[in-house]
Amino acid sequence: MSAEIIDGKKIAQSMREQLKNRIAQLNGVKPGLAVVLIGDNQASKTYVSMKQKACEALDIYSKLVKLPASATESELLDIIQELNNDSSIHGILVQLPLPDHINETSVIEAIHPSKDVDGFHPINIGRLQTGGEAFYPCTPNGIMKMLEHHEIDPAGKHAVVVGRSNIVGKPMGQLLLGKSATVTYCHSKTADLKAHTRQADILIAAAGIRNLITADHIKEGAVVIDVGMNRDDEGKLCGDVDYSQCSQKASAITPVPGGVGPMTITMLLFNTVESAERFSR
Ligand code: NAD
């Protein structure tokens, strides 16, 4: 059996088309996203430029605030405060990681929850668990949209999440639980990974380890979502899942590249448009 391919690029494209329509209905309000970039990290610069291009394509106003690596925490907090008060800005994103001398928690908590389009503020994380108007972290929420698009209903399914980070693993499990899946978390201290992953109807691999998940780790017909972004020996992008093996056994699978990745930025745009809608209500 060959798995159905969950094409993130295609789903992202159709979501971006829908967002254009939502923007057109905003009665002249232009959604605005502020991205704060500190220092010279090459990967961060690349991500920021991808986010800016994605904004331009949808006619979302994007404001880039660039600070040197030597910027102080208090300078950064002042900028966040200004952006919190700027009515042309509906979403604020501080590109992580931050230089060591800046406290990440203080920075995340300084962003007003109503503009926290990354969904990392404790208020949004709390609301993810208890319900209420919130922003959900982009990567796991993008995965939920992919499942929805393929009419894969998590209700009653056993979902196994490999990874427990605050930005991917933990919120992923919460979102699946919110859709009535039975959720198991695995992580670096899990004693027998395979024993758990083999029970998964839906397997989310988010450990950041190339080929961690082989055909032996999955059951026949599982839905396999690969969040990993690793490099192979030739420097090519690859995930956590051995795609050539697992695509023969799974019922549906995401490729890397072209799977979860394109959904993440789309969900950032989605949250920014949603924020503009909330502010213009
Ligand atoms: P992280 O390093 O913060 O977390 C990794 C998690 O994997 C940890 O919770 C750890 O306990 C777990 N883990 C490590 N080794 C393990 C093992 N042997 N068995 C089981 N669990 C193990 O990483 P993250 O930020 O959550 O990202 C995970 C991966 O997803 C990375 O490759 C990252 O680049 C990628 N990522 C991709 C996107 C995207 O848009 N495609 C977005 C975010 C992250």
Tab-separated table of C-alpha atoms and ligand atoms in Angstrom:
chain	number	residue	atom	x	y	z
A	1	MET	CA	0.000	0.000	0.000
A	2	SER	CA	1.241	3.461	-0.822
A	3	ALA	CA	0.200	6.282	1.491
A	4	GLU	CA	-1.867	9.289	0.506
A	5	ILE	CA	0.449	12.289	0.494
A	6	ILE	CA	-0.625	15.191	2.681
A	7	ASP	CA	0.558	18.071	0.531
A	8	GLY	CA	1.232	21.008	2.850
A	9	LYS	CA	2.175	23.299	-0.011
A	10	LYS	CA	-1.181	22.808	-1.701
A	11	ILE	CA	-3.214	23.160	1.490
A	12	ALA	CA	-1.220	26.272	2.448
A	13	GLN	CA	-1.914	27.789	-0.967
A	14	SER	CA	-5.643	27.237	-0.706
A	15	MET	CA	-5.665	28.684	2.827
A	16	ARG	CA	-3.798	31.765	1.593
A	17	GLU	CA	-6.458	32.257	-1.096
A	18	GLN	CA	-9.146	32.132	1.606
A	19	LEU	CA	-7.182	34.656	3.656
A	20	LYS	CA	-7.157	37.068	0.700
A	21	ASN	CA	-10.965	37.006	0.759
A	22	ARG	CA	-11.041	37.632	4.493
A	23	ILE	CA	-8.645	40.572	4.104
A	24	ALA	CA	-10.858	42.007	1.357
A	25	GLN	CA	-13.754	42.024	3.820
A	26	LEU	CA	-11.870	44.043	6.431
A	27	ASN	CA	-13.276	47.347	5.153
A	28	GLY	CA	-9.941	48.964	4.441
A	29	VAL	CA	-8.186	47.752	7.596
A	30	LYS	CA	-4.814	46.385	6.543
A	31	PRO	CA	-3.596	43.566	8.809
A	32	GLY	CA	-0.167	44.438	10.214
A	33	LEU	CA	2.550	42.109	11.463
A	34	ALA	CA	5.646	43.371	13.281
A	35	VAL	CA	8.671	41.099	13.289
A	36	VAL	CA	11.490	41.880	15.692
A	37	LEU	CA	14.875	40.469	14.741
A	38	ILE	CA	17.815	40.675	17.128
A	39	GLY	CA	21.357	39.932	16.002
A	40	ASP	CA	22.813	38.249	12.931
A	41	ASN	CA	21.686	34.622	13.148
A	42	GLN	CA	21.549	33.498	9.510
A	43	ALA	CA	18.664	31.029	10.003
A	44	SER	CA	16.637	33.698	11.814
A	45	LYS	CA	17.271	36.183	8.986
A	46	THR	CA	16.077	33.605	6.445
A	47	TYR	CA	12.893	32.862	8.432
A	48	VAL	CA	12.165	36.561	8.844
A	49	SER	CA	12.583	37.255	5.147
A	50	MET	CA	10.268	34.305	4.299
A	51	LYS	CA	7.650	35.714	6.672
A	52	GLN	CA	7.953	39.184	5.126
A	53	LYS	CA	7.576	37.831	1.595
A	54	ALA	CA	4.512	35.826	2.648
A	55	CYS	CA	2.984	39.007	4.101
A	56	GLU	CA	3.687	40.998	0.919
A	57	ALA	CA	1.993	38.347	-1.230
A	58	LEU	CA	-1.208	38.804	0.764
A	59	ASP	CA	-0.915	42.577	1.084
A	60	ILE	CA	-0.397	42.329	4.828
A	61	TYR	CA	1.621	45.247	6.214
A	62	SER	CA	4.880	43.922	7.593
A	63	LYS	CA	7.133	45.980	9.790
A	64	LEU	CA	10.640	44.755	10.457
A	65	VAL	CA	12.380	46.009	13.597
A	66	LYS	CA	16.069	45.090	13.518
A	67	LEU	CA	18.220	45.312	16.614
A	68	PRO	CA	21.916	44.557	17.060
A	69	ALA	CA	22.898	41.492	19.149
A	70	SER	CA	24.111	43.956	21.780
A	71	ALA	CA	20.606	45.418	22.339
A	72	THR	CA	19.530	45.250	25.967
A	73	GLU	CA	16.459	43.483	27.292
A	74	SER	CA	15.011	46.797	28.386
A	75	GLU	CA	15.421	48.266	24.865
A	76	LEU	CA	13.608	45.257	23.469
A	77	LEU	CA	10.823	45.494	26.054
A	78	ASP	CA	10.365	49.199	25.197
A	79	ILE	CA	9.969	48.321	21.507
A	80	ILE	CA	7.422	45.633	22.317
A	81	GLN	CA	5.497	48.155	24.397
A	82	GLU	CA	5.435	50.591	21.461
A	83	LEU	CA	4.181	47.839	19.154
A	84	ASN	CA	1.539	46.824	21.715
A	85	ASN	CA	0.238	50.404	21.482
A	86	ASP	CA	0.547	50.756	17.693
A	87	SER	CA	-2.910	50.445	16.131
A	88	SER	CA	-1.481	49.582	12.685
A	89	ILE	CA	0.030	46.398	14.170
A	90	HIS	CA	-2.183	43.375	14.859
A	91	GLY	CA	0.494	40.773	15.372
A	92	ILE	CA	3.919	40.897	17.054
A	93	LEU	CA	6.535	38.238	16.599
A	94	VAL	CA	9.957	38.239	18.207
A	95	GLN	CA	12.180	35.891	16.224
A	96	LEU	CA	13.742	33.263	18.496
A	97	PRO	CA	16.336	32.341	19.640
A	98	LEU	CA	17.358	35.485	21.525
A	99	PRO	CA	20.902	36.363	22.587
A	100	ASP	CA	21.814	34.780	25.957
A	101	HIS	CA	21.628	38.043	27.910
A	102	ILE	CA	17.916	38.484	27.102
A	103	ASN	CA	15.318	36.532	29.056
A	104	GLU	CA	12.989	34.799	26.588
A	105	THR	CA	10.141	34.395	29.087
A	106	SER	CA	10.099	38.114	29.953
A	107	VAL	CA	10.030	39.003	26.252
A	108	ILE	CA	7.207	36.585	25.407
A	109	GLU	CA	5.194	37.799	28.389
A	110	ALA	CA	5.662	41.445	27.338
A	111	ILE	CA	3.762	40.899	24.078
A	112	HIS	CA	0.099	41.694	24.592
A	113	PRO	CA	-1.825	38.374	24.359
A	114	SER	CA	-4.194	39.947	21.800
A	115	LYS	CA	-1.190	40.493	19.451
A	116	ASP	CA	0.694	37.292	20.291
A	117	VAL	CA	0.239	35.645	16.881
A	118	ASP	CA	2.878	33.011	17.690
A	119	GLY	CA	0.626	31.782	20.503
A	120	PHE	CA	3.487	31.554	23.004
A	121	HIS	CA	2.135	33.886	25.720
A	122	PRO	CA	1.015	32.037	28.896
A	123	ILE	CA	-2.500	33.498	28.499
A	124	ASN	CA	-2.815	31.969	25.026
A	125	ILE	CA	-1.258	28.700	26.200
A	126	GLY	CA	-3.738	28.630	29.097
A	127	ARG	CA	-6.676	29.308	26.807
A	128	LEU	CA	-5.551	26.532	24.504
A	129	GLN	CA	-6.246	24.244	27.449
A	130	THR	CA	-9.290	25.859	28.989
A	131	GLY	CA	-11.003	27.303	25.889
A	132	GLY	CA	-11.779	30.917	24.991
A	133	GLU	CA	-10.478	33.291	22.340
A	134	ALA	CA	-6.786	32.574	21.800
A	135	PHE	CA	-4.002	32.256	19.298
A	136	TYR	CA	-2.681	28.732	18.894
A	137	PRO	CA	0.986	28.035	18.050
A	138	CYS	CA	1.406	27.976	14.277
A	139	THR	CA	3.060	24.600	13.651
A	140	PRO	CA	0.649	22.390	15.622
A	141	ASN	CA	-2.360	24.423	14.505
A	142	GLY	CA	-1.212	24.025	10.897
A	143	ILE	CA	-1.115	20.261	11.444
A	144	MET	CA	-4.698	20.358	12.738
A	145	LYS	CA	-5.710	22.171	9.522
A	146	MET	CA	-3.944	19.512	7.438
A	147	LEU	CA	-5.831	16.735	9.248
A	148	GLU	CA	-9.088	18.647	8.798
A	149	HIS	CA	-8.374	19.137	5.096
A	150	HIS	CA	-7.933	15.376	4.680
A	151	GLU	CA	-11.017	14.664	6.805
A	152	ILE	CA	-8.948	12.834	9.393
A	153	ASP	CA	-10.981	13.180	12.571
A	154	PRO	CA	-8.848	12.694	15.704
A	155	ALA	CA	-11.907	11.811	17.832
A	156	GLY	CA	-11.482	8.390	19.415
A	157	LYS	CA	-8.077	7.872	17.754
A	158	HIS	CA	-4.864	7.221	19.590
A	159	ALA	CA	-2.489	10.087	18.815
A	160	VAL	CA	1.154	9.713	19.799
A	161	VAL	CA	3.253	12.897	19.882
A	162	VAL	CA	7.027	12.448	19.845
A	163	GLY	CA	8.471	15.618	21.393
A	164	ARG	CA	7.322	17.845	24.242
A	165	SER	CA	8.618	21.316	23.392
A	166	ASN	CA	6.513	24.349	24.263
A	167	ILE	CA	6.197	25.384	20.620
A	168	VAL	CA	5.412	22.046	18.967
A	169	GLY	CA	4.965	18.892	21.063
A	170	LYS	CA	2.994	20.136	24.069
A	171	PRO	CA	0.463	22.305	22.191
A	172	MET	CA	0.135	19.575	19.542
A	173	GLY	CA	-1.047	17.100	22.152
A	174	GLN	CA	-3.438	19.680	23.628
A	175	LEU	CA	-4.992	20.446	20.242
A	176	LEU	CA	-5.470	16.746	19.524
A	177	LEU	CA	-6.972	16.235	22.974
A	178	GLY	CA	-9.296	19.162	22.235
A	179	LYS	CA	-10.540	17.149	19.256
A	180	SER	CA	-11.116	14.100	21.481
A	181	ALA	CA	-8.067	12.015	20.606
A	182	THR	CA	-6.466	9.841	23.273
A	183	VAL	CA	-3.018	11.370	23.517
A	184	THR	CA	0.355	9.888	24.479
A	185	TYR	CA	3.475	12.062	24.721
A	186	CYS	CA	6.903	10.564	24.081
A	187	HIS	CA	10.183	12.395	24.666
A	188	SER	CA	13.899	11.929	25.125
A	189	LYS	CA	13.397	10.006	28.380
A	190	THR	CA	10.720	7.662	27.029
A	191	ALA	CA	11.923	4.125	27.780
A	192	ASP	CA	10.596	2.235	24.766
A	193	LEU	CA	9.638	4.660	21.999
A	194	LYS	CA	8.607	1.979	19.531
A	195	ALA	CA	6.183	0.356	21.984
A	196	HIS	CA	4.224	3.635	22.015
A	197	THR	CA	4.551	4.778	18.411
A	198	ARG	CA	3.368	1.385	17.140
A	199	GLN	CA	0.028	2.005	18.829
A	200	ALA	CA	-0.523	5.320	17.096
A	201	ASP	CA	-3.432	5.886	14.742
A	202	ILE	CA	-1.971	9.375	14.301
A	203	LEU	CA	1.764	9.786	14.842
A	204	ILE	CA	3.347	13.227	15.124
A	205	ALA	CA	7.146	13.146	14.920
A	206	ALA	CA	8.682	16.322	16.358
A	207	ALA	CA	12.013	15.368	17.884
A	208	GLY	CA	14.429	16.858	15.363
A	209	ILE	CA	16.266	13.560	14.780
A	210	ARG	CA	16.699	12.288	11.244
A	211	ASN	CA	15.212	8.815	10.607
A	212	LEU	CA	14.081	8.435	14.227
A	213	ILE	CA	10.852	6.888	12.942
A	214	THR	CA	11.242	3.833	10.712
A	215	ALA	CA	8.619	1.471	9.300
A	216	ASP	CA	9.100	-0.652	12.405
A	217	HIS	CA	7.856	2.250	14.560
A	218	ILE	CA	4.445	2.576	12.912
A	219	LYS	CA	1.421	0.391	12.530
A	220	GLU	CA	-0.150	-0.445	9.186
A	221	GLY	CA	-2.480	2.370	8.096
A	222	ALA	CA	-1.249	5.011	10.553
A	223	VAL	CA	-1.385	8.713	9.693
A	224	VAL	CA	2.190	9.991	9.953
A	225	ILE	CA	2.974	13.704	10.344
A	226	ASP	CA	6.634	14.663	10.138
A	227	VAL	CA	7.527	17.966	11.805
A	228	GLY	CA	11.285	17.440	11.837
A	229	MET	CA	13.581	19.750	9.897
A	230	ASN	CA	16.979	18.115	9.644
A	231	ARG	CA	19.729	17.857	7.038
A	232	ASP	CA	20.870	14.646	5.391
A	233	ASP	CA	24.497	13.836	4.487
A	234	GLU	CA	24.170	15.891	1.290
A	235	GLY	CA	22.788	18.854	3.188
A	236	LYS	CA	19.254	18.318	1.903
A	237	LEU	CA	16.267	19.045	4.120
A	238	CYS	CA	14.732	15.915	5.684
A	239	GLY	CA	12.404	15.080	8.533
A	240	ASP	CA	12.331	12.692	11.499
A	241	VAL	CA	10.559	9.971	9.522
A	242	ASP	CA	12.133	7.518	7.100
A	243	TYR	CA	9.778	8.549	4.318
A	244	SER	CA	10.615	5.847	1.764
A	245	GLN	CA	9.871	3.070	4.299
A	246	CYS	CA	6.953	4.628	6.139
A	247	SER	CA	5.091	5.796	3.023
A	248	GLN	CA	4.643	2.096	2.137
A	249	LYS	CA	2.938	1.323	5.442
A	250	ALA	CA	1.079	4.507	6.444
A	251	SER	CA	-2.377	5.447	5.138
A	252	ALA	CA	-1.372	9.129	4.873
A	253	ILE	CA	1.947	10.914	5.339
A	254	THR	CA	3.505	14.367	5.088
A	255	PRO	CA	6.678	14.777	3.022
A	256	VAL	CA	9.672	16.925	4.017
A	257	PRO	CA	9.985	19.401	2.400
A	258	GLY	CA	6.456	20.312	1.315
A	259	GLY	CA	4.556	19.055	4.355
A	260	VAL	CA	4.308	20.807	7.701
A	261	GLY	CA	6.775	23.601	6.823
A	262	PRO	CA	4.588	25.599	4.397
A	263	MET	CA	1.694	25.413	6.864
A	264	THR	CA	3.624	27.099	9.677
A	265	ILE	CA	4.017	30.472	7.944
A	266	THR	CA	0.475	30.242	6.611
A	267	MET	CA	-0.817	29.900	10.159
A	268	LEU	CA	1.146	33.005	11.135
A	269	LEU	CA	-0.688	34.899	8.386
A	270	PHE	CA	-3.941	33.249	9.512
A	271	ASN	CA	-3.437	34.447	13.098
A	272	THR	CA	-2.514	37.960	11.924
A	273	VAL	CA	-5.667	38.237	9.801
A	274	GLU	CA	-7.740	36.829	12.658
A	275	SER	CA	-6.228	39.426	14.982
A	276	ALA	CA	-7.068	42.256	12.551
A	277	GLU	CA	-10.640	40.943	12.396
A	278	ARG	CA	-10.888	40.913	16.183
A	279	PHE	CA	-9.518	44.468	16.456
A	280	SER	CA	-11.922	45.758	13.819
A	281	ARG	CA	-15.019	44.219	15.424
B	1	NAD	P1	13.104	20.800	20.609
B	1	NAD	O1	14.541	20.442	20.464
B	1	NAD	O2	12.708	21.935	21.460
B	1	NAD	O3	12.326	19.513	21.151
B	1	NAD	C1	12.617	18.234	20.725
B	1	NAD	C2	11.794	17.243	21.531
B	1	NAD	O4	12.110	15.928	21.085
B	1	NAD	C3	12.089	17.290	23.022
B	1	NAD	O5	10.876	17.412	23.726
B	1	NAD	C4	12.762	15.959	23.326
B	1	NAD	O6	12.369	15.414	24.580
B	1	NAD	C5	12.277	15.083	22.185
B	1	NAD	N1	13.262	14.054	21.844
B	1	NAD	C6	14.587	14.207	21.632
B	1	NAD	N2	15.169	13.023	21.383
B	1	NAD	C7	14.194	12.093	21.408
B	1	NAD	C8	14.174	10.691	21.215
B	1	NAD	N3	15.280	9.993	20.949
B	1	NAD	N4	12.999	10.056	21.332
B	1	NAD	C9	11.855	10.737	21.610
B	1	NAD	N5	11.828	12.073	21.784
B	1	NAD	C10	12.984	12.735	21.685
B	1	NAD	O7	12.570	20.955	19.140
B	1	NAD	P2	11.220	21.637	18.561
B	1	NAD	O8	11.399	23.097	18.544
B	1	NAD	O9	10.032	21.043	19.219
B	1	NAD	O10	11.294	21.114	17.069
B	1	NAD	C11	11.296	19.736	16.749
B	1	NAD	C12	11.655	19.542	15.291
B	1	NAD	O11	10.663	20.168	14.501
B	1	NAD	C13	12.975	20.198	14.872
B	1	NAD	O12	13.555	19.419	13.830
B	1	NAD	C14	12.546	21.529	14.322
B	1	NAD	O13	13.466	22.058	13.379
B	1	NAD	C15	11.259	21.145	13.655
B	1	NAD	N6	10.300	22.236	13.509
B	1	NAD	C16	9.724	22.350	12.288
B	1	NAD	C17	8.776	23.328	12.082
B	1	NAD	C18	8.129	23.422	10.740
B	1	NAD	O14	7.480	24.410	10.448
B	1	NAD	N7	8.254	22.403	9.902
B	1	NAD	C19	8.425	24.217	13.098
B	1	NAD	C20	9.024	24.062	14.348
B	1	NAD	C21	9.954	23.054	14.541
